[in-house]
Coordinates of C-alpha atoms in Angstrom, one line a residue:
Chain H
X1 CA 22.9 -153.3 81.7
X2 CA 20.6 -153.1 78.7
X3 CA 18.4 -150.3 77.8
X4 CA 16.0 -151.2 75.3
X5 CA 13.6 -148.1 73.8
X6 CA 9.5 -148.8 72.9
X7 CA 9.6 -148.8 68.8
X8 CA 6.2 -148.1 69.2
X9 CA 6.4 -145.5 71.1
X10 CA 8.8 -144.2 68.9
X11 CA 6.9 -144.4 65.7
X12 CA 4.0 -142.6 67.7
X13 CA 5.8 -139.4 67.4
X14 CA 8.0 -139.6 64.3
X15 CA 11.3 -138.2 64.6
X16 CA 12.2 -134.5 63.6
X17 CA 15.0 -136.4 61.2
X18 CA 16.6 -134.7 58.1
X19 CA 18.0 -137.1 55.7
X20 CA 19.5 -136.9 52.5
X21 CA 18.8 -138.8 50.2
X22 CA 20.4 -142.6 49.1
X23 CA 23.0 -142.0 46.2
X24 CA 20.2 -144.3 44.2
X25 CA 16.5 -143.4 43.6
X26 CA 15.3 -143.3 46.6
X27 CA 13.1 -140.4 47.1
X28 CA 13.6 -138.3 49.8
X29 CA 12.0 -139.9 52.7
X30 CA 9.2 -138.3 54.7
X31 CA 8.7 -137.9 58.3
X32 CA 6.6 -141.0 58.3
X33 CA 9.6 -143.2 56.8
X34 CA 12.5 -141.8 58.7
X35 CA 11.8 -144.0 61.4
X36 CA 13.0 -147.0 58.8
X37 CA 15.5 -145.0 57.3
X38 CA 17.2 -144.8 60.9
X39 CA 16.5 -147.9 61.9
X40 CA 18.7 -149.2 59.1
X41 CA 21.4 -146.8 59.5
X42 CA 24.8 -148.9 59.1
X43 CA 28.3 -148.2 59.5
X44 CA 28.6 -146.7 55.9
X45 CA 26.3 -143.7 57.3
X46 CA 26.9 -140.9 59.9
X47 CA 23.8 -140.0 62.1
X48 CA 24.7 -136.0 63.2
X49 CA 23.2 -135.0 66.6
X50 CA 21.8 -132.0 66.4
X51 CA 19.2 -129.3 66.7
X52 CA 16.7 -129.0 63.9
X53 CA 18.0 -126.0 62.8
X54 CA 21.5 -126.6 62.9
X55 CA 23.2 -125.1 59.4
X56 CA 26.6 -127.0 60.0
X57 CA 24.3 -130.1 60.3
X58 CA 22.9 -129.5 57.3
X59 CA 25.8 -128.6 55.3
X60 CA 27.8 -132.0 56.1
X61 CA 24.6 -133.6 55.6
X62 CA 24.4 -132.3 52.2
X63 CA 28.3 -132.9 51.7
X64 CA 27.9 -136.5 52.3
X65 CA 25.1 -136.8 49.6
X66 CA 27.6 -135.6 47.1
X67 CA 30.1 -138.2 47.9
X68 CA 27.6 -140.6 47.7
X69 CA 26.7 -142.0 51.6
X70 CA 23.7 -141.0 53.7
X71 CA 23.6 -138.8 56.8
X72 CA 20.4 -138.2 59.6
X73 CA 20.1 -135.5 61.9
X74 CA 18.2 -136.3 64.4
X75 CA 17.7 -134.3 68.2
X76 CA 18.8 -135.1 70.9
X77 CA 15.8 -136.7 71.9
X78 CA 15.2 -138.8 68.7
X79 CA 18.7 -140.0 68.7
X80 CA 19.0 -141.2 72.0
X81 CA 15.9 -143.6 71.3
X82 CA 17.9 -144.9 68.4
X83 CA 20.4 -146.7 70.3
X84 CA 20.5 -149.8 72.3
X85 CA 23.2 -149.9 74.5
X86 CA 23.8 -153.6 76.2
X87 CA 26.6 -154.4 78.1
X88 CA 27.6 -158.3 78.7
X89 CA 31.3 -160.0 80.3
X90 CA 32.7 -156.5 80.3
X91 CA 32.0 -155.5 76.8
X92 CA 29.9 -152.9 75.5
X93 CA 27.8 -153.6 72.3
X94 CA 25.8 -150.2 71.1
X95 CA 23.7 -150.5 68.1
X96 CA 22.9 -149.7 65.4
X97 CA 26.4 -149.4 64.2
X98 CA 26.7 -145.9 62.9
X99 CA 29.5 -143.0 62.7
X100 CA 28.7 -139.9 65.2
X101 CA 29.0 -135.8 64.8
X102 CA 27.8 -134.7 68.0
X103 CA 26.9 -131.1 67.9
X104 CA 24.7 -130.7 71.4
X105 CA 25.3 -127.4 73.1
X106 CA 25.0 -127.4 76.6
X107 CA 21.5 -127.4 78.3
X108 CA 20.6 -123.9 79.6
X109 CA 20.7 -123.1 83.1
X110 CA 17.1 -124.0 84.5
X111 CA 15.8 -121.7 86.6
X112 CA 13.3 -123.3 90.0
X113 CA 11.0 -122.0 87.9
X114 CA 11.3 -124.5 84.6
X115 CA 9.7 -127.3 84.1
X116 CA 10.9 -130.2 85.9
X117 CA 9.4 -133.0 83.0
X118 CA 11.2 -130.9 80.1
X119 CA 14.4 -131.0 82.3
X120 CA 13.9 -134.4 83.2
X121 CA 13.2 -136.3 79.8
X122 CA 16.3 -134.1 78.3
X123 CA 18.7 -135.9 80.8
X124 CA 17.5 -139.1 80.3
X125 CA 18.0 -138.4 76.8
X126 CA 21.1 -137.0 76.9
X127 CA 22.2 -139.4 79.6
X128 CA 21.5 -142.4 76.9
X129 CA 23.0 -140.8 74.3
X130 CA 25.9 -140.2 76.5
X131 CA 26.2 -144.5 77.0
X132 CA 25.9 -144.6 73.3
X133 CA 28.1 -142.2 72.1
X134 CA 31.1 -143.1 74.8
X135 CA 30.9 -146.9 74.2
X136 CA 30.4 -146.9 70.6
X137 CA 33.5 -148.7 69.0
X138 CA 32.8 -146.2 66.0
X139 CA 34.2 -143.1 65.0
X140 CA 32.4 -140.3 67.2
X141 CA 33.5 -136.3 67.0
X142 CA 33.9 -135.2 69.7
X143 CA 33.2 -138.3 71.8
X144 CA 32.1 -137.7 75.2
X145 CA 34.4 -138.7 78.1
X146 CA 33.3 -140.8 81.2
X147 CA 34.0 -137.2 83.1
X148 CA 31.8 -134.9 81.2
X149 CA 29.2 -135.2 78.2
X150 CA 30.6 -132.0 77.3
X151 CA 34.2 -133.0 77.8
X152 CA 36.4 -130.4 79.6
X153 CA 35.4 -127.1 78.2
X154 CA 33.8 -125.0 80.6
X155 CA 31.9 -121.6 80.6
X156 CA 34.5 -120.1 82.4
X157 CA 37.5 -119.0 80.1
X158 CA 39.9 -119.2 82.8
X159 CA 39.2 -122.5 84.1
X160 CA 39.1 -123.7 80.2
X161 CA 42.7 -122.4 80.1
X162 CA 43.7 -124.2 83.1
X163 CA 42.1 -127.4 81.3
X164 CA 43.9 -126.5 78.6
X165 CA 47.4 -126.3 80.3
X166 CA 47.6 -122.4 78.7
X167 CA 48.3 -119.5 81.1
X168 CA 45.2 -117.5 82.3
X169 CA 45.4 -114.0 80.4
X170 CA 42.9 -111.9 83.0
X171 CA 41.2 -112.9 85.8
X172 CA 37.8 -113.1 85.3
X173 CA 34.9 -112.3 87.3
X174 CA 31.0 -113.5 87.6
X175 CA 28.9 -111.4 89.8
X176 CA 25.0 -111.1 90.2
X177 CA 25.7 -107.7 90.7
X178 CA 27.4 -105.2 87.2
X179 CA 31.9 -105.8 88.6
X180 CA 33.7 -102.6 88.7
X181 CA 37.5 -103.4 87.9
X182 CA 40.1 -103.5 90.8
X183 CA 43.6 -103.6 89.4
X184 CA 43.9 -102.8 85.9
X185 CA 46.3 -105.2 83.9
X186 CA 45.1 -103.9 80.3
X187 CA 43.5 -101.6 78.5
X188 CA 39.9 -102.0 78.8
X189 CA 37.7 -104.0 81.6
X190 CA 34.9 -105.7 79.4
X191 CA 31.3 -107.2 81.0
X192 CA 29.9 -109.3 79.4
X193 CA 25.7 -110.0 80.3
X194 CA 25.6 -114.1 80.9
X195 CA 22.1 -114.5 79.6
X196 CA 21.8 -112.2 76.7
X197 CA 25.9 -112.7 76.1
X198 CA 26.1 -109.2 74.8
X199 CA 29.3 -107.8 75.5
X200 CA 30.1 -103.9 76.7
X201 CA 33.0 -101.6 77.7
X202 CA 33.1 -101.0 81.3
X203 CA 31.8 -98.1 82.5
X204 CA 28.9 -98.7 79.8
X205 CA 26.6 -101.7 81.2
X206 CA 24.7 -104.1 78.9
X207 CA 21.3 -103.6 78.3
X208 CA 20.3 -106.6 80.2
X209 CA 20.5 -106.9 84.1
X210 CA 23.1 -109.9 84.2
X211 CA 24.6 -111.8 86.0
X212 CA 27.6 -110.6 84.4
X213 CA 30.9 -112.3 83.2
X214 CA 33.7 -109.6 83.1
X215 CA 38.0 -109.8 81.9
X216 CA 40.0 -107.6 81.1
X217 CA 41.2 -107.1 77.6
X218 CA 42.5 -105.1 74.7
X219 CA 40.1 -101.7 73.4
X220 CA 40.1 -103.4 70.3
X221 CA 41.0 -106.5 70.7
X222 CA 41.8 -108.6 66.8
X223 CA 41.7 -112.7 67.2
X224 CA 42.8 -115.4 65.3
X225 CA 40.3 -119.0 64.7
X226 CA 41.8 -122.4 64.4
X227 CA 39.1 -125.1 63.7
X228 CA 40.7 -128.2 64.9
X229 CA 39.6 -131.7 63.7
X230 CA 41.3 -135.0 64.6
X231 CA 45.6 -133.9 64.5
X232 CA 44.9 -131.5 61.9
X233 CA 44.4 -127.7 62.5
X234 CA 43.4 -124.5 59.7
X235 CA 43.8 -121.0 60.7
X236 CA 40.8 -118.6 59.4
X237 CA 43.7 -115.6 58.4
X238 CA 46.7 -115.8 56.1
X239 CA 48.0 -113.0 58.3
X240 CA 51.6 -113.1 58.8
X241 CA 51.9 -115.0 62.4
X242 CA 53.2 -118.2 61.6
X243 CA 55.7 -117.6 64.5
X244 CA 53.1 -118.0 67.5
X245 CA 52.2 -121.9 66.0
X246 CA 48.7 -121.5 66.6
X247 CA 47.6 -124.1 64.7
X248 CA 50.4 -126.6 66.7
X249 CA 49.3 -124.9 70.2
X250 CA 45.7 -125.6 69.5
X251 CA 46.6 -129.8 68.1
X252 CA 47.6 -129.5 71.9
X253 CA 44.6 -127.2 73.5
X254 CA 42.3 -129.9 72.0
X255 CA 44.1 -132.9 72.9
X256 CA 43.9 -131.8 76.4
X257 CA 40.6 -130.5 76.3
X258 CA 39.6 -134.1 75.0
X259 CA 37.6 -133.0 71.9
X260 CA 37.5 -134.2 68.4
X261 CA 36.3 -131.0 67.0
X262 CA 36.6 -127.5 67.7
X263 CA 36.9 -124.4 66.7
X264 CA 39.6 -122.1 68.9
X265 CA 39.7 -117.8 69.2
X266 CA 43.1 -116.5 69.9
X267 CA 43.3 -113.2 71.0
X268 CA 46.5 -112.3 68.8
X269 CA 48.8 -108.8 70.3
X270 CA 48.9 -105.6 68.1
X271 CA 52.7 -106.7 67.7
X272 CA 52.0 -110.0 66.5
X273 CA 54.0 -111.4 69.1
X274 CA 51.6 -112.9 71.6
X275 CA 48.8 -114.7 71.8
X276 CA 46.7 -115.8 74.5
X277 CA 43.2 -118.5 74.2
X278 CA 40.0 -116.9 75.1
X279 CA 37.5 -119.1 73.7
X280 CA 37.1 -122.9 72.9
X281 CA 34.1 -123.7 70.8
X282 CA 33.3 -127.1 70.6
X283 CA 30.4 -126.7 67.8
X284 CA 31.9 -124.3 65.5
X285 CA 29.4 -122.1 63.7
X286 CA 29.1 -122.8 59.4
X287 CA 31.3 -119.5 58.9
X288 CA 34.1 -121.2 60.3
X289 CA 33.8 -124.5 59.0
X290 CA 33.2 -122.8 55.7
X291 CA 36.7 -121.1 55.8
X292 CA 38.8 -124.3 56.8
X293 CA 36.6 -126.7 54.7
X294 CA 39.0 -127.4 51.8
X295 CA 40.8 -129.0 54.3
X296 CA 38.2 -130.0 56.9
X297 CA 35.9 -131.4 54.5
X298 CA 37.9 -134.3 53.8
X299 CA 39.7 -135.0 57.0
X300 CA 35.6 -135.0 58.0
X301 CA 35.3 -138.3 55.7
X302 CA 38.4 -139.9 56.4
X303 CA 38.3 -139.8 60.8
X304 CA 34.5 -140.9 60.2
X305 CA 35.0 -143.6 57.6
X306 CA 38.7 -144.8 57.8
X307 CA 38.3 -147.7 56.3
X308 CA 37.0 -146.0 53.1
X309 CA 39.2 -144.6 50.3
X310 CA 38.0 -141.1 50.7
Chain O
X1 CA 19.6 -156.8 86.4
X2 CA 18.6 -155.3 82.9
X3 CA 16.4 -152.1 83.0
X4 CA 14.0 -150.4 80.2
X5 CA 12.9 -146.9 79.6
X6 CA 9.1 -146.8 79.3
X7 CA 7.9 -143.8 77.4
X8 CA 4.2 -144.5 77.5
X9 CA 5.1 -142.9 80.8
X10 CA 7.6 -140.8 79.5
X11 CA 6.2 -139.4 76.5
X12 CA 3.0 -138.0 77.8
X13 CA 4.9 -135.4 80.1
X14 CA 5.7 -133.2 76.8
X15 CA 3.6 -132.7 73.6
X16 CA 5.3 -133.7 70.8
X17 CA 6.0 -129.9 69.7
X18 CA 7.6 -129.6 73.1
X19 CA 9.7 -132.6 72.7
X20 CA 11.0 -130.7 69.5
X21 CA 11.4 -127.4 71.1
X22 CA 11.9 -128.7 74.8
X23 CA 14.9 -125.8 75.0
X24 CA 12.3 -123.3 73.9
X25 CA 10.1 -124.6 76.6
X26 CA 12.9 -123.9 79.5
X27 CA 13.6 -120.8 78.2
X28 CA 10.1 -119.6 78.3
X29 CA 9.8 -120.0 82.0
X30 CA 13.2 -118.3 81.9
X31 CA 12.0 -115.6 80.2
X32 CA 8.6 -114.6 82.1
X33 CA 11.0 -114.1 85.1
X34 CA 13.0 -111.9 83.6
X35 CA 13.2 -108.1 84.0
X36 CA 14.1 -108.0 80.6
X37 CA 12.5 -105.3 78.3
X38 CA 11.4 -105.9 75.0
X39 CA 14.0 -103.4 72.9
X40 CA 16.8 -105.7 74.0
X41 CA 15.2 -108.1 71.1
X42 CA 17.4 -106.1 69.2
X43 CA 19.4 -106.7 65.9
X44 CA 22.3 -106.6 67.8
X45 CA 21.3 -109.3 70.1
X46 CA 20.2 -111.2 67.2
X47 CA 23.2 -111.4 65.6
X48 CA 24.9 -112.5 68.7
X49 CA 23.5 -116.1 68.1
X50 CA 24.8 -116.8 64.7
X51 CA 26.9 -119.7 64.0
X52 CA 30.3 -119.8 65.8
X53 CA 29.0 -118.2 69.0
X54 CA 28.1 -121.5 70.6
X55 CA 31.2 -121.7 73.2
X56 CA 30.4 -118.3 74.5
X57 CA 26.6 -118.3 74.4
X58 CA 25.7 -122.3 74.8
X59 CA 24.5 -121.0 72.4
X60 CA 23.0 -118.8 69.7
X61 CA 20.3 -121.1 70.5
X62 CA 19.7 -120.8 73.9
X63 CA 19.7 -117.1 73.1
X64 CA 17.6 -117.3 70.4
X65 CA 15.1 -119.5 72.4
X66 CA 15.5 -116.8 75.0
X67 CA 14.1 -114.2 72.5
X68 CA 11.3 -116.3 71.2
X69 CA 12.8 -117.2 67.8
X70 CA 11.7 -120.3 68.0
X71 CA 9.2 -119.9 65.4
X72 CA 6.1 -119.5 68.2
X73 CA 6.4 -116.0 68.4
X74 CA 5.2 -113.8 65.6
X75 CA 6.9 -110.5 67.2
X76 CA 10.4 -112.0 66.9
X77 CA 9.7 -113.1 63.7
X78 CA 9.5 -108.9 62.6
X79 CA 12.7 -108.6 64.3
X80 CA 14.0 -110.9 62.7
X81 CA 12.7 -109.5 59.4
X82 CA 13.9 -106.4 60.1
X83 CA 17.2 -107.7 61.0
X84 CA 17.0 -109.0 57.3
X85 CA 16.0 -105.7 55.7
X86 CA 19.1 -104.3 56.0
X87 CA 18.9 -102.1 59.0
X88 CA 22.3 -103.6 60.2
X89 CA 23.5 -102.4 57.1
X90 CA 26.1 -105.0 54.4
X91 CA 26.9 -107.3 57.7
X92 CA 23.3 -108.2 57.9
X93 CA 22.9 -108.9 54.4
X94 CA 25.9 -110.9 54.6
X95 CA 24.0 -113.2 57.4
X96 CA 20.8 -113.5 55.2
X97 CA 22.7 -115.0 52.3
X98 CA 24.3 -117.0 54.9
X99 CA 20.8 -118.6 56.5
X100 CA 19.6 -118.3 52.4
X101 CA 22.3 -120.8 51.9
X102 CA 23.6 -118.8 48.7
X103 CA 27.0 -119.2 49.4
X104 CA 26.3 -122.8 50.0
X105 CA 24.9 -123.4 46.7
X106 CA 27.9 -121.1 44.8
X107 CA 30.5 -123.2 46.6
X108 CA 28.6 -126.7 44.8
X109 CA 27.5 -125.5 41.9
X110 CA 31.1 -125.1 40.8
X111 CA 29.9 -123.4 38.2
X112 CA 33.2 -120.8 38.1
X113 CA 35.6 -123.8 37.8
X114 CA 33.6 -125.3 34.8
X115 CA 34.1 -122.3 33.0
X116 CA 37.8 -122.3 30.9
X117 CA 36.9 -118.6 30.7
X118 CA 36.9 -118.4 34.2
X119 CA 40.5 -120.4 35.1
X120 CA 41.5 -117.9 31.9
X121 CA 40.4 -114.6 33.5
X122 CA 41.7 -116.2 36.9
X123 CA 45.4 -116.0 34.9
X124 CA 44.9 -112.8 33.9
X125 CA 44.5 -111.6 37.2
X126 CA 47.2 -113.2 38.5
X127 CA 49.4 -111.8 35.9
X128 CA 48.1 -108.7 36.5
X129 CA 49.2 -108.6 40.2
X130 CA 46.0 -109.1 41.5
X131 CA 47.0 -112.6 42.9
X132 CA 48.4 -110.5 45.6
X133 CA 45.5 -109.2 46.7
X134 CA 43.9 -112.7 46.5
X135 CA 46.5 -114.4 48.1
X136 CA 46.5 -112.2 50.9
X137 CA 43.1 -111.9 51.3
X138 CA 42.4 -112.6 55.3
X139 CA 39.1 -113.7 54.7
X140 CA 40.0 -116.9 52.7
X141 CA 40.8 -119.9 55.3
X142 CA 43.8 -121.6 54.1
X143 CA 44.9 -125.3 56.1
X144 CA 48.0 -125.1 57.6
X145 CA 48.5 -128.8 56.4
X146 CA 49.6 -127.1 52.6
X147 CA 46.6 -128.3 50.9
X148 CA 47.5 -128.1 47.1
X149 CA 45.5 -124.9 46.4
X150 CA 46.5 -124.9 42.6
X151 CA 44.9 -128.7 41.8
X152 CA 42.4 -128.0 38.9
X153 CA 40.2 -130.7 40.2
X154 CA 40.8 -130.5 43.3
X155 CA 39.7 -133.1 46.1
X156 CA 38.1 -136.2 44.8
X157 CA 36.3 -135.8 47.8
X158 CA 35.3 -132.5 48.0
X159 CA 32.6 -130.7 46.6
X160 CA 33.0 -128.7 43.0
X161 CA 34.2 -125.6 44.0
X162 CA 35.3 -126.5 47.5
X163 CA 38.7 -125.7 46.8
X164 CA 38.2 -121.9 46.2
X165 CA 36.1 -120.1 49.6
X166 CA 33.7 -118.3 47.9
X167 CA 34.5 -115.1 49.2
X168 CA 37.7 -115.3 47.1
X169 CA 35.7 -115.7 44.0
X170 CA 33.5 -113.0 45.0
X171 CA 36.3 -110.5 45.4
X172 CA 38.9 -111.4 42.6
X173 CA 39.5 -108.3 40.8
X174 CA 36.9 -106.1 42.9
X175 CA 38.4 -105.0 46.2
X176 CA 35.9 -102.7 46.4
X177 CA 32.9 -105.0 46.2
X178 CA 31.2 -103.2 49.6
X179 CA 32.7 -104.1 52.2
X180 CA 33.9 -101.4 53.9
X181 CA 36.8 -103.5 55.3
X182 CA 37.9 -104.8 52.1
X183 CA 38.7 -101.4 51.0
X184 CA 40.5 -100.8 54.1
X185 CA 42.6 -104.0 53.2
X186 CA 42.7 -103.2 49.6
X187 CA 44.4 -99.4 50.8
X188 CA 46.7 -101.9 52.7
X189 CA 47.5 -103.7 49.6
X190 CA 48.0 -101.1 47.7
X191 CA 50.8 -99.7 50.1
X192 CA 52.5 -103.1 50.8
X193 CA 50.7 -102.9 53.5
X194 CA 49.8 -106.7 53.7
X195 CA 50.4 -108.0 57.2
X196 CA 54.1 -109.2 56.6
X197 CA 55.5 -106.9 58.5
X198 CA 54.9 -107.3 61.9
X199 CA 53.4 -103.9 62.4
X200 CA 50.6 -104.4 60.4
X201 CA 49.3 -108.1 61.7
X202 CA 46.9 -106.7 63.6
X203 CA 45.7 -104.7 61.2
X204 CA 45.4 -107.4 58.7
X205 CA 43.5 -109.6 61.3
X206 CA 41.2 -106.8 62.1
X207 CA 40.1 -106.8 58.3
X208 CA 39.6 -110.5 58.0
X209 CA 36.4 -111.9 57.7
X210 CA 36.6 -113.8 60.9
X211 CA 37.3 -110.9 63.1
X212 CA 34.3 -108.9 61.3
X213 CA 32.4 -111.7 61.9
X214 CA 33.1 -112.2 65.6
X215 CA 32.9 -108.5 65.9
X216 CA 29.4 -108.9 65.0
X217 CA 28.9 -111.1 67.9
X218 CA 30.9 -108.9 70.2
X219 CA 34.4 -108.7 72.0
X220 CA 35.3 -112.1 73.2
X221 CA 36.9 -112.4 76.2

């Protein structure tokens, strides 16, 4: 199968790419050249798909600049017209040859009411992207699998711990409709509103009219973030719970879960004793790369470009 | 039998500020059906789509898309103005510098760590006891992987600066730098209080930055 894209087409409605400038001279290139610049894009670079907006994007952009090697973000849209994916005898060939940092949340649930062209040209997108980025024989965080684009993390926490081969810490409940608790197994039933994700103590409802997600946890619940990246893990806290081996647990929680890259919230007991998974965030949000960076930064150059000396 | 996308055909379905914002495009249809009234645009809400809140809200964007911030919409834009100006108090403030990129620019200008005067008054403090509060600070992310912390020039890799979170250079030597939680940990401090004893882990994870932070985007569960 080959799937060829119109260059024309293309350079009809230039990309929404942010580059960073070449190590050299080079001055930063405008929307009217960045169809070049990412034509040319080699295995030295690292295109990052993302939204526009996207400040992790941006910041690892920017880190690559300083250690000298170029980095586009392009959308979902734009990037997926950037590859050609041909496969001949059994053997994939995708090009251009370039490093991957996937950073593409879900699509939103689509209502009967959306439009059916804007839903449709964003899974052909995402479906190409999809070929690219799983037959690619370069590095790709957080790769998708031949299962999932989105790998195995769901937006149910309970069937994310299963996934994850952790125990389910509360049952969870979605309803159209606000969910009273039944038995209580802790101390405070929370709701959480699906759309708005605002998140309030039962008996007080959110604002918005649902459909609701709803689990029981602590009144005060106090977590613990390990941002996870290729076999090596960084808590966000130096507090003293070393014991619980969240950072091991969470090598494993990733493994399973088949990312490259995430960031993982721990709901930690008052005793310091336990510690259940709750959430498993695939595109971890600039504060918490910021707080593992010293360590992530690197490891960042060194699973994208291992053939460098980093 | 190979295949080809043709986007002459494609294309024309979306403008090409729709192709940009197609999720804001969703979302909008999303939106007119909702009962939804125009006070839930509220700072709180806002906050609920900053970075690290992708896994639960597919995101801040989505959300944000939801709410109109997707630059279309004038109104949003106050909100988010006001969100800005300080009416969620420090925390909000904190998020501005964050968007401003400040702390992005502090951590490359390395500055701090070009100054001998700096490394000097770093010593000081240290020798002073102060380290402790450093050290312990819950807001600094330290890599389980023993990254040598104490390497002058740190990564060759890294950025200037890179090896010292900003917040810990923000902080040295004033716990009381307006955070009401970094009073709460300097008290903590102060009494030995510094999450080694098993007691006090919670309390030391409550006063973190991360679990402020993920405070602001309400309980996970």
């Amino acid at each position: 199968m080959t799937t060829e894209t119109d260059a024309a087409a293309t350079a009809s409605h230039p990309p929404t790419a942010r580059t960073t400038p070449t190590p050299s001279t080079t001055p930063t290139p405008t929307p009217s050249t960045t169809t070049g610049l990412t034509s040319a894009l080699t295995e030295d670079d690292l295109l990052i798909v993302a939204e526009p907006d996207d400040a992790v994007a941006s910041f690892v952009a920017e880190y690559l600049d300083e250690v000298g090697r170029r980095a586009v973000v392009l959308d979902p849209f734009h990037a997926a017209q950037l590859f050609t994916v041909a496969v001949s005898g059994g053997s994939a060939l995708v090009t251009p040859r370039v490093p991957m940092l996937l950073r593409i949340p879900p699509p939103p649930v689509v209502s009967a009411g959306a439009r059916h062209d804007a839903q449709f040209q964003y899974q052909e997108c995402v479906a190409q992207l999809w070929a690219a980025a799983a037959l690619t024989d370069l590095p790709v965080v957080n790769r998708p699998s031949v299962v999932a684009f989105g790998t195995a993390v769901s937006g149910s926490a309970a069937r994310t711990d299963l996934a994850a081969g952790q125990p389910v810490s509360s049952v969870e409940v979605f309803s159209s409709t606000y969910p009273d608790p039944a038995r209580q197994t802790d101390e405070a039933w929370w709701v959480q509103d699906t759309v708005t994700r605002q998140t309030t103590r039962w008996p007080q409802p959110p604002a918005a009219g649902g459909p609701f997600r709803a689990r029981w946890s602590a009144a005060d619940p106090v977590f613990e973030v390990v941002v996870v990246l290729a076999g090596a893990a960084w808590r966000c806290t130096t507090a003293e719970i070393d014991d619980l081996d969240l950072p091991g647990r969470s090598l494993a929680v990733v493994e399973r879960l088949g990312l490259t890259l995430a960031a993982l919230i721990w709901r930690v007991g008052d005793d310091g004793a336990s510690a259940h998974l709750v959430d498993v965030d695939p595109f971890p949000g600039l504060d918490m790369v910021r707080m593992t960076w010293l360590g992530l930064g690197p490891h960042l150059l060194a699973v994208l470009f291992p053939g460098s000396a980093a | 039998m190979p295949w080809s996308i043709d986007e002459g055909r494609v294309m024309p379905f979306l403008t090409a500020d729709d192709r940009r914002n197609v999720m804001a495009v969703l979302w909008s249809r999303l939106q007119k059906d909702s009962t939804e009234s125009p006070e839930e645009t509220s700072a709180e809400l806002l906050t609920a789509g900053l970075p690290g809140t992708f896994a639960r809200s597919p995101s801040g964007k989505f959300k944000d898309f939801k709410e109109g911030k997707d630059g279309k919409d004038g109104k949003d834009g106050k909100d988010s103005k006001d969100s800005k100006d300080g009416k969620e108090g420090k925390d909000s403030k904190e998020w501005k510098d964050l968007k401003d990129g400040k702390d992005l620019k502090d951590l490359k200008d390395g500055k701090e760590f070009k100054d001998t005067k700096d490394y000097g008054k770093d010593t000081k403090d240290t020798k002073d006891g102060k380290d402790r509060w450093d050290r312990a600070d819950p807001g600094v992310g330290v890599p389980t992987t023993r990254f040598p912390n104490d390497t002058p020039s740190g990564s060759p890799v890294g950025p200037p600066g890179a090896e010292y979170p900003p917040d810990r250079r923000t902080k040295d030597g004033n716990p009381a730098d307006g955070h009401p939680d970094d009073a709460e940990w300097a008290r903590a401090a102060a009494t030995g209080r510094t999450g080694h004893d098993p007691e006090d882990v919670a309390a030391t994870l409550r006063a973190s930055r991360i679990n402020r932070y993920l405070r602001l985007s309400g309980v996970v569960i």
